Tab-separated table of C-alpha atoms in Angstrom:
chain	number	residue	atom	x	y	z
A	26	MET	CA	10.866	-0.037	34.856
A	27	THR	CA	8.306	-2.798	34.447
A	28	HIS	CA	4.642	-2.145	33.832
A	29	PRO	CA	1.658	-4.356	34.572
A	30	PHE	CA	0.442	-5.997	31.363
A	31	SER	CA	-2.629	-3.792	31.056
A	32	THR	CA	-0.598	-0.586	31.326
A	33	GLN	CA	2.230	-1.326	28.880
A	34	PRO	CA	3.205	1.815	26.969
A	35	ALA	CA	2.456	1.728	23.260
A	36	PRO	CA	5.483	0.971	21.099
A	37	ARG	CA	6.959	4.038	19.428
A	38	ARG	CA	7.625	3.882	15.725
A	39	THR	CA	10.653	5.495	14.201
A	40	PRO	CA	9.671	7.612	11.192
A	41	LEU	CA	11.119	6.614	7.820
A	42	ASN	CA	14.005	8.704	6.572
A	43	ALA	CA	14.018	9.977	2.979
A	44	GLU	CA	16.076	7.060	1.663
A	45	GLU	CA	13.884	4.437	3.335
A	46	ARG	CA	10.758	6.100	2.016
A	47	ALA	CA	12.110	6.269	-1.549
A	48	ARG	CA	13.156	2.595	-1.452
A	49	GLY	CA	9.772	1.664	-0.013
A	50	GLU	CA	7.873	3.479	-2.762
A	51	ILE	CA	9.875	1.730	-5.481
A	52	ASN	CA	9.746	-1.758	-3.995
A	53	PHE	CA	6.165	-1.609	-2.744
A	54	SER	CA	4.933	-0.246	-6.081
A	55	ARG	CA	6.245	-3.400	-7.788
A	56	LEU	CA	4.303	-5.524	-5.311
A	57	VAL	CA	1.122	-3.464	-5.654
A	58	THR	CA	1.384	-3.462	-9.462
A	59	GLU	CA	1.636	-7.251	-9.465
A	60	HIS	CA	-1.385	-7.607	-7.161
A	61	LEU	CA	-3.453	-5.171	-9.224
A	62	VAL	CA	-2.739	-7.101	-12.415
A	63	THR	CA	-3.479	-10.507	-10.881
A	64	LYS	CA	-6.198	-9.728	-8.329
A	65	GLY	CA	-7.486	-6.247	-9.120
A	66	ARG	CA	-6.866	-4.851	-5.638
A	67	PHE	CA	-4.341	-4.650	-2.807
A	68	ARG	CA	-5.089	-4.213	0.900
A	69	ILE	CA	-2.697	-3.501	3.765
A	70	THR	CA	-2.748	-2.055	7.268
A	71	ALA	CA	-1.825	1.628	7.266
A	72	ASP	CA	-2.676	2.960	10.694
A	73	THR	CA	-0.574	6.119	10.800
A	74	PRO	CA	-0.706	9.220	8.604
A	75	GLU	CA	2.868	8.508	7.488
A	76	MET	CA	1.944	5.011	6.264
A	77	VAL	CA	-1.215	6.257	4.524
A	78	ASP	CA	0.871	8.882	2.736
A	79	LEU	CA	3.461	6.269	1.723
A	80	TRP	CA	0.847	3.853	0.348
A	81	GLN	CA	-0.944	6.652	-1.541
A	82	ALA	CA	2.384	7.489	-3.202
A	83	VAL	CA	2.792	3.787	-3.998
A	84	ALA	CA	-0.696	3.764	-5.559
A	85	ARG	CA	0.193	6.768	-7.763
A	86	ARG	CA	3.405	5.079	-8.884
A	87	ALA	CA	1.558	1.815	-9.643
A	88	GLY	CA	-1.006	3.722	-11.718
A	89	GLU	CA	1.778	5.427	-13.680
A	90	THR	CA	3.474	2.063	-14.278
A	91	LEU	CA	0.261	0.434	-15.498
A	92	GLY	CA	-0.952	3.463	-17.424
A	93	ARG	CA	-4.345	3.182	-15.743
A	94	PRO	CA	-6.087	5.255	-13.087
A	95	VAL	CA	-5.587	3.778	-9.627
A	96	VAL	CA	-7.281	4.929	-6.409
A	97	SER	CA	-6.611	4.301	-2.760
A	98	TYR	CA	-9.122	4.280	0.082
A	99	ALA	CA	-7.997	4.624	3.711
A	100	ASN	CA	-10.174	4.236	6.798
A	101	GLY	CA	-7.650	4.947	9.560
A	102	ARG	CA	-6.650	1.312	9.886
A	103	ASP	CA	-6.389	-0.173	6.387
A	104	ILE	CA	-5.790	1.112	2.909
A	105	VAL	CA	-7.169	-0.499	-0.240
A	106	ILE	CA	-5.589	0.205	-3.616
A	107	THR	CA	-7.596	-0.678	-6.718
A	108	PHE	CA	-8.315	0.436	-10.261
A	109	ALA	CA	-10.518	3.513	-10.594
A	110	GLN	CA	-13.896	3.029	-12.198
A	111	GLU	CA	-13.975	4.937	-15.432
A	112	ALA	CA	-16.796	7.429	-15.611
A	113	PRO	CA	-18.976	7.179	-18.716
A	114	SER	CA	-18.185	9.941	-21.157
A	115	LEU	CA	-20.696	12.738	-21.570
A	116	ALA	CA	-20.783	12.185	-25.311
A	117	THR	CA	-22.396	8.745	-24.885
A	118	GLN	CA	-25.090	9.989	-22.505
A	119	GLU	CA	-28.219	11.531	-23.982
């Protein structure tokens, strides 16, 4: 069945299976780690809850690899992964 251009149904995405997700976490974490080291941040479109969850897992893995705290910020369309700002210790504040 054909649809007029303005009424085309939205494409349906097939969810990742467990193997695809595991491979994605490993491979994407290498990419994110490289970008964090060279540029300090990584930004990508993550417009579904599944993709946000995947990229947050990638951010955790990148932080573990680098041995530094890494955070991710999602706004429903994009996700930004960057190094966390270290809070000043209470001992140095008077």
